[in-house]
CSV table of C-alpha atoms in Angstrom, one decimal:
chain,number,residue,atom,x,y,z
A,1,MET,CA,118.8,69.5,-5.1
A,2,PHE,CA,121.8,68.4,-7.1
A,3,THR,CA,123.5,71.1,-9.3
A,4,LEU,CA,126.2,70.3,-11.8
A,5,ILE,CA,128.5,73.2,-12.8
A,6,ILE,CA,130.9,72.9,-15.7
A,7,GLY,CA,133.4,75.4,-17.1
A,8,GLY,CA,136.9,75.7,-18.6
A,9,SER,CA,140.0,77.1,-16.8
A,10,ALA,CA,139.3,80.3,-14.9
A,11,SER,CA,135.8,80.6,-16.4
A,12,GLY,CA,134.4,81.7,-13.1
A,13,LYS,CA,132.8,78.4,-12.2
A,14,SER,CA,134.1,78.2,-8.6
A,15,ARG,CA,132.8,81.7,-7.8
A,16,TYR,CA,129.4,80.9,-9.3
A,17,ALA,CA,129.3,77.6,-7.3
A,18,GLU,CA,130.0,79.4,-4.1
A,19,SER,CA,127.5,82.1,-4.8
A,20,LEU,CA,124.7,79.5,-4.8
A,21,PHE,CA,125.2,79.0,-1.1
A,22,GLY,CA,123.5,81.9,0.8
A,23,PRO,CA,125.0,83.3,4.0
A,24,GLY,CA,123.1,81.5,6.8
A,25,THR,CA,122.0,77.9,7.2
A,26,ALA,CA,121.2,75.5,10.0
A,27,ALA,CA,122.4,72.6,8.0
A,28,PRO,CA,126.1,71.6,8.2
A,29,ARG,CA,128.0,72.8,5.1
A,30,PHE,CA,131.0,71.1,3.7
A,31,TYR,CA,133.5,72.0,1.0
A,32,ILE,CA,134.9,68.7,-0.5
A,33,ALA,CA,138.3,69.5,-1.8
A,34,THR,CA,139.6,66.9,-4.3
A,35,MET,CA,142.9,68.4,-5.3
A,36,GLY,CA,146.0,67.1,-3.5
A,37,LEU,CA,148.2,70.0,-2.4
A,38,PHE,CA,151.3,68.6,-4.3
A,39,ASP,CA,153.1,71.8,-5.1
A,40,GLN,CA,153.2,75.5,-4.8
A,41,GLU,CA,150.8,76.1,-7.7
A,42,CYS,CA,148.2,73.8,-6.1
A,43,GLN,CA,148.7,75.4,-2.7
A,44,ALA,CA,148.2,78.9,-4.2
A,45,ARG,CA,145.1,77.8,-6.0
A,46,ALA,CA,143.7,76.3,-2.8
A,47,ALA,CA,144.5,79.5,-0.8
A,48,ARG,CA,142.7,81.6,-3.4
A,49,HIS,CA,139.6,79.4,-3.4
A,50,LYS,CA,139.6,79.4,0.4
A,51,ALA,CA,139.7,83.2,0.6
A,52,GLN,CA,136.9,83.3,-2.0
A,53,ARG,CA,134.6,81.2,0.0
A,54,ALA,CA,135.4,82.6,3.4
A,55,GLY,CA,132.4,83.7,5.4
A,56,ARG,CA,130.0,81.1,3.9
A,57,GLY,CA,130.4,78.7,6.8
A,58,PHE,CA,132.1,75.8,4.9
A,59,GLU,CA,134.0,73.2,6.7
A,60,THR,CA,136.7,71.9,4.4
A,61,VAL,CA,137.0,68.1,3.9
A,62,GLU,CA,140.0,66.9,1.9
A,63,ARG,CA,138.9,63.9,-0.2
A,64,CYS,CA,141.3,63.0,-3.0
A,65,LEU,CA,140.0,59.5,-3.4
A,66,ASP,CA,137.1,57.2,-2.5
A,67,LEU,CA,134.2,59.6,-2.5
A,68,ALA,CA,131.8,56.8,-1.7
A,69,GLY,CA,133.6,56.3,1.6
A,70,LEU,CA,132.9,59.8,2.7
A,71,GLU,CA,130.3,60.0,5.5
A,72,LEU,CA,128.4,63.3,5.8
A,73,PRO,CA,125.6,63.9,8.2
A,74,LYS,CA,122.1,63.5,6.7
A,75,GLY,CA,120.8,66.8,5.4
A,76,SER,CA,124.2,68.4,4.8
A,77,GLN,CA,125.0,70.9,2.1
A,78,ALA,CA,128.1,70.2,0.1
A,79,LEU,CA,130.2,71.7,-2.6
A,80,LEU,CA,132.6,69.4,-4.3
A,81,GLU,CA,135.5,70.9,-6.3
A,82,ASP,CA,136.5,69.6,-8.7
A,83,MET,CA,135.6,66.5,-10.5
A,84,GLY,CA,138.6,66.8,-12.9
A,85,ASN,CA,141.1,66.4,-10.1
A,86,LEU,CA,139.1,63.5,-8.4
A,87,VAL,CA,139.1,61.6,-11.7
A,88,ALA,CA,142.8,62.1,-12.3
A,89,ASN,CA,143.5,60.9,-8.7
A,90,GLU,CA,141.3,57.8,-9.0
A,91,LEU,CA,142.8,56.9,-12.4
A,92,TYR,CA,146.5,57.5,-11.7
A,93,SER,CA,147.3,57.6,-8.0
A,94,PRO,CA,148.3,54.4,-6.0
A,95,GLY,CA,145.2,53.3,-4.2
A,96,GLY,CA,142.9,54.9,-6.8
A,97,ALA,CA,140.1,53.0,-8.6
A,98,GLY,CA,142.1,52.8,-11.9
A,99,PRO,CA,139.9,51.3,-14.6
A,100,GLY,CA,136.9,51.3,-12.3
A,101,THR,CA,137.1,55.1,-11.9
A,102,ALA,CA,133.8,56.1,-13.4
A,103,LYS,CA,131.9,53.4,-11.4
A,104,ALA,CA,133.6,54.4,-8.2
A,105,VAL,CA,133.1,58.1,-8.6
A,106,LEU,CA,129.4,57.7,-9.6
A,107,ALA,CA,128.8,55.5,-6.5
A,108,GLY,CA,130.3,58.4,-4.5
A,109,ILE,CA,127.9,60.9,-6.2
A,110,ASP,CA,124.9,58.7,-5.5
A,111,ARG,CA,126.0,58.5,-1.9
A,112,LEU,CA,126.3,62.2,-1.7
A,113,THR,CA,123.0,62.9,-3.3
A,114,ALA,CA,121.4,60.5,-0.8
A,115,ARG,CA,123.0,62.3,2.1
A,116,CYS,CA,122.9,65.9,1.1
A,117,GLY,CA,119.9,68.2,0.9
A,118,GLU,CA,122.0,70.4,-1.4
A,119,LEU,CA,124.8,69.2,-3.5
A,120,VAL,CA,126.8,71.3,-6.0
A,121,VAL,CA,129.6,69.6,-8.0
A,122,VAL,CA,132.1,71.6,-10.1
A,123,SER,CA,133.4,69.8,-13.1
A,124,ASN,CA,135.6,70.6,-16.0
A,125,GLU,CA,135.3,71.4,-19.7
A,126,VAL,CA,138.4,69.8,-21.2
A,127,PHE,CA,136.9,68.6,-24.5
A,128,LEU,CA,137.4,71.7,-26.7
A,129,GLY,CA,141.1,71.4,-27.4
A,130,GLY,CA,140.8,69.1,-30.4
A,131,ARG,CA,140.9,65.3,-30.4
A,132,ASP,CA,144.6,64.8,-30.8
A,133,TYR,CA,145.0,62.8,-27.6
A,134,VAL,CA,146.2,59.3,-26.9
A,135,GLY,CA,147.0,57.0,-24.0
A,136,ASP,CA,146.5,58.1,-20.5
A,137,THR,CA,145.1,61.5,-21.5
A,138,LEU,CA,142.5,60.0,-23.7
A,139,HIS,CA,141.5,57.6,-21.0
A,140,TYR,CA,141.2,60.5,-18.6
A,141,MET,CA,139.0,62.4,-21.0
A,142,LYS,CA,136.7,59.4,-21.6
A,143,ALA,CA,136.3,58.8,-17.9
A,144,LEU,CA,135.6,62.4,-17.1
A,145,ALA,CA,133.1,62.7,-20.0
A,146,GLU,CA,131.3,59.6,-18.9
A,147,ILE,CA,131.0,61.0,-15.4
A,148,ASN,CA,129.9,64.4,-16.6
A,149,ARG,CA,127.2,62.9,-18.8
A,150,ALA,CA,126.0,60.6,-15.9
A,151,MET,CA,126.0,63.6,-13.5
A,152,ALA,CA,124.1,65.8,-16.0
A,153,ALA,CA,121.5,63.0,-16.3
A,154,ARG,CA,121.0,62.8,-12.5
A,155,ALA,CA,121.3,66.5,-11.8
A,156,ASP,CA,118.3,68.7,-11.1
A,157,ARG,CA,120.1,71.5,-12.9
A,158,ALA,CA,123.2,71.6,-15.2
A,159,VAL,CA,124.9,74.9,-15.6
A,160,GLU,CA,127.8,75.9,-17.9
A,161,VAL,CA,129.8,78.9,-16.8
A,162,VAL,CA,131.3,81.1,-19.6
A,163,CYS,CA,133.4,84.1,-18.6
A,164,GLY,CA,131.5,84.3,-15.3
A,165,LEU,CA,128.1,84.1,-16.9
A,166,THR,CA,125.7,81.2,-16.8
A,167,VAL,CA,124.1,79.0,-19.5
A,168,PHE,CA,121.4,76.8,-18.1
A,169,HIS,CA,121.3,73.5,-20.0
A,170,LYS,CA,118.9,71.9,-17.5
A,171,GLY,CA,116.9,73.4,-14.7
A,172,GLY,CA,116.9,77.1,-13.8
A,173,ALA,CA,118.5,79.8,-11.6
A,174,GLY,CA,118.0,80.1,-7.8
A,175,LEU,CA,120.0,79.7,-4.6
A,176,CYS,CA,120.5,76.5,-2.8
A,177,GLY,CA,118.7,76.2,0.6
B,1,MET,CA,131.4,97.7,-25.0
B,2,ILE,CA,130.2,94.5,-26.6
B,3,PHE,CA,132.2,91.5,-25.5
B,4,ILE,CA,132.4,88.6,-28.0
B,5,THR,CA,133.7,85.2,-27.1
B,6,GLY,CA,133.6,81.7,-28.4
B,7,PRO,CA,135.8,78.9,-29.7
B,8,LEU,CA,138.4,79.4,-32.4
B,9,PHE,CA,137.1,80.0,-35.9
B,10,ALA,CA,133.5,80.1,-34.7
B,11,GLY,CA,132.6,83.3,-36.7
B,12,LYS,CA,133.3,86.0,-34.0
B,13,LYS,CA,134.8,88.5,-36.5
B,14,GLN,CA,132.0,87.8,-39.0
B,15,TYR,CA,129.5,88.5,-36.2
B,16,VAL,CA,131.2,91.8,-35.4
B,17,ARG,CA,130.8,92.8,-39.1
B,18,THR,CA,127.1,92.2,-38.8
B,19,LEU,CA,127.1,95.0,-36.1
B,20,GLY,CA,128.5,97.4,-38.7
B,21,LEU,CA,131.9,97.3,-37.0
B,22,ASP,CA,135.2,96.6,-38.7
B,23,PRO,CA,137.2,94.0,-36.7
B,24,ASP,CA,140.5,95.5,-38.1
B,25,SER,CA,139.7,99.0,-37.0
B,26,PRO,CA,141.0,100.5,-33.8
B,27,GLU,CA,137.5,100.6,-32.2
B,28,VAL,CA,137.6,96.8,-32.1
B,29,ALA,CA,140.1,94.6,-30.2
B,30,CYS,CA,140.6,91.2,-31.8
B,31,GLY,CA,142.3,88.3,-30.1
B,32,ALA,CA,142.5,90.2,-26.9
B,33,GLN,CA,143.2,87.0,-24.9
B,34,GLU,CA,146.8,87.2,-26.2
B,35,LEU,CA,147.3,90.5,-24.3
B,36,ALA,CA,146.9,88.5,-21.1
B,37,ARG,CA,150.3,86.8,-21.8
B,38,THR,CA,152.3,89.9,-21.2
B,39,GLN,CA,150.2,92.5,-19.4
B,40,LYS,CA,150.6,92.0,-15.6
B,41,ASP,CA,147.6,94.0,-14.4
B,42,LEU,CA,144.5,92.3,-15.8
B,43,GLU,CA,142.1,94.8,-14.2
B,44,ALA,CA,143.9,97.7,-15.9
B,45,LEU,CA,144.0,95.8,-19.1
B,46,ALA,CA,140.2,95.1,-18.9
B,47,ASP,CA,139.5,98.8,-18.0
B,48,GLY,CA,141.5,99.9,-21.1
B,49,LEU,CA,139.8,97.4,-23.4
B,50,ALA,CA,136.3,98.4,-22.0
B,51,GLN,CA,136.8,101.7,-23.9
B,52,LYS,CA,136.6,99.9,-27.3
B,53,ARG,CA,133.3,99.4,-29.1
B,54,ALA,CA,133.8,95.7,-29.2
B,55,VAL,CA,136.3,93.2,-27.8
B,56,ILE,CA,136.9,89.7,-29.1
B,57,CYS,CA,138.5,86.9,-27.0
B,58,THR,CA,138.9,83.4,-28.2
B,59,GLU,CA,137.9,80.8,-25.5
B,60,VAL,CA,141.1,79.0,-24.8
B,61,GLY,CA,140.3,77.3,-21.4
B,62,GLY,CA,138.2,74.4,-22.7
B,63,GLY,CA,140.9,71.8,-23.6
B,64,ILE,CA,143.0,69.5,-21.5
B,65,VAL,CA,145.1,71.5,-19.0
B,66,PRO,CA,148.6,71.8,-20.6
B,67,MET,CA,151.7,70.3,-19.1
B,68,ASP,CA,153.7,73.4,-19.8
B,69,ARG,CA,153.5,75.8,-16.9
B,70,GLU,CA,153.6,79.0,-19.0
B,71,GLU,CA,150.7,77.7,-21.2
B,72,ARG,CA,148.7,76.7,-18.2
B,73,LEU,CA,149.1,80.1,-16.6
B,74,PHE,CA,148.3,81.9,-19.8
B,75,ARG,CA,145.0,80.0,-20.1
B,76,GLU,CA,144.1,81.0,-16.6
B,77,ARG,CA,145.0,84.6,-17.2
B,78,ALA,CA,143.0,84.6,-20.4
B,79,GLY,CA,140.1,83.2,-18.5
B,80,ARG,CA,140.3,85.8,-15.8
B,81,LEU,CA,140.5,88.6,-18.4
B,82,SER,CA,137.4,87.3,-20.1
B,83,VAL,CA,135.5,87.3,-16.8
B,84,LEU,CA,136.6,90.9,-16.2
B,85,LEU,CA,135.6,92.0,-19.7
B,86,ALA,CA,132.2,90.3,-19.3
B,87,GLN,CA,131.7,92.2,-16.1
B,88,ARG,CA,132.5,95.5,-17.9
B,89,ALA,CA,130.5,94.8,-21.1
B,90,GLU,CA,126.9,96.0,-21.7
B,91,THR,CA,126.4,93.0,-23.9
B,92,VAL,CA,128.2,89.6,-24.0
B,93,VAL,CA,127.8,87.4,-27.0
B,94,ARG,CA,129.1,83.9,-27.4
B,95,VAL,CA,129.4,82.8,-31.0
B,96,TRP,CA,129.2,79.1,-31.6
B,97,CYS,CA,129.3,77.7,-35.1
B,98,GLY,CA,128.5,81.1,-36.4
B,99,LEU,CA,125.4,81.4,-34.2
B,100,PRO,CA,125.4,84.2,-31.7
B,101,GLU,CA,124.0,83.6,-28.3
B,102,ILE,CA,123.4,86.5,-26.0
B,103,LEU,CA,124.8,85.8,-22.5
B,104,LYS,CA,124.3,89.3,-21.0
B,105,GLY,CA,122.3,92.4,-22.0
B,106,GLU,CA,120.2,93.0,-25.1
B,107,PRO,CA,121.0,91.9,-28.7
B,108,PRO,CA,123.0,94.8,-30.1
B,109,CYS,CA,120.9,95.1,-33.3
């Protein structure tokens, strides 16, 4: 099952995503971290998330670029967090996919859905701050929006998280396997 | 406590009036997200606000993450405060284009 979770800053989307993974599973379980640990703020965020998901048996895989090149064992469970960072990395870091970002990322998603019995992707609501954006920021927003729409179309369920509560736009509640 | 959230100018105060509450009275906290700028202890802030009849927070975390560090941290603190208030509320309502959507609990009236 493929679950897409979208929310704004500090909306509770990570906590909800982690809560979908029950305590015990025989399947290998991976946390795909897309944010490069560039500065103290990123490191503090990563540490907070790591503490939050402790005890759920996730093995952390750092993947800032090239999602399609990630090889996970067949039948894995995976939580990818978050799409907003991956898209920024692909668009703007050296070695990223640049103008081919949406295509590259979606190929990675297709690869993951083929390999994973359970896939949860956390993405970002960044489209409610007006439309006064130009240049790189606008390109970023368009790429992320295209990817969000394509993921929502492919997903078995699409969930928006608002102040820690869920709005189901597609599919229903229930734990991953 | 009824927690009301939603985008800017979505009709949150107007919705509060339909509940027979005056958004300018002391029993209602309006624009409570701004309190997250200065108050260090968000749990204590949420506990205090939970004593009100209704609390209104504008959703501020749904735009592009700001370059300015202070603004970025404010949005995160405002988001966390909203999560804490939603946990404490009997009812959570998100007002969108003037339309109330119940996210938690029963419709207040």
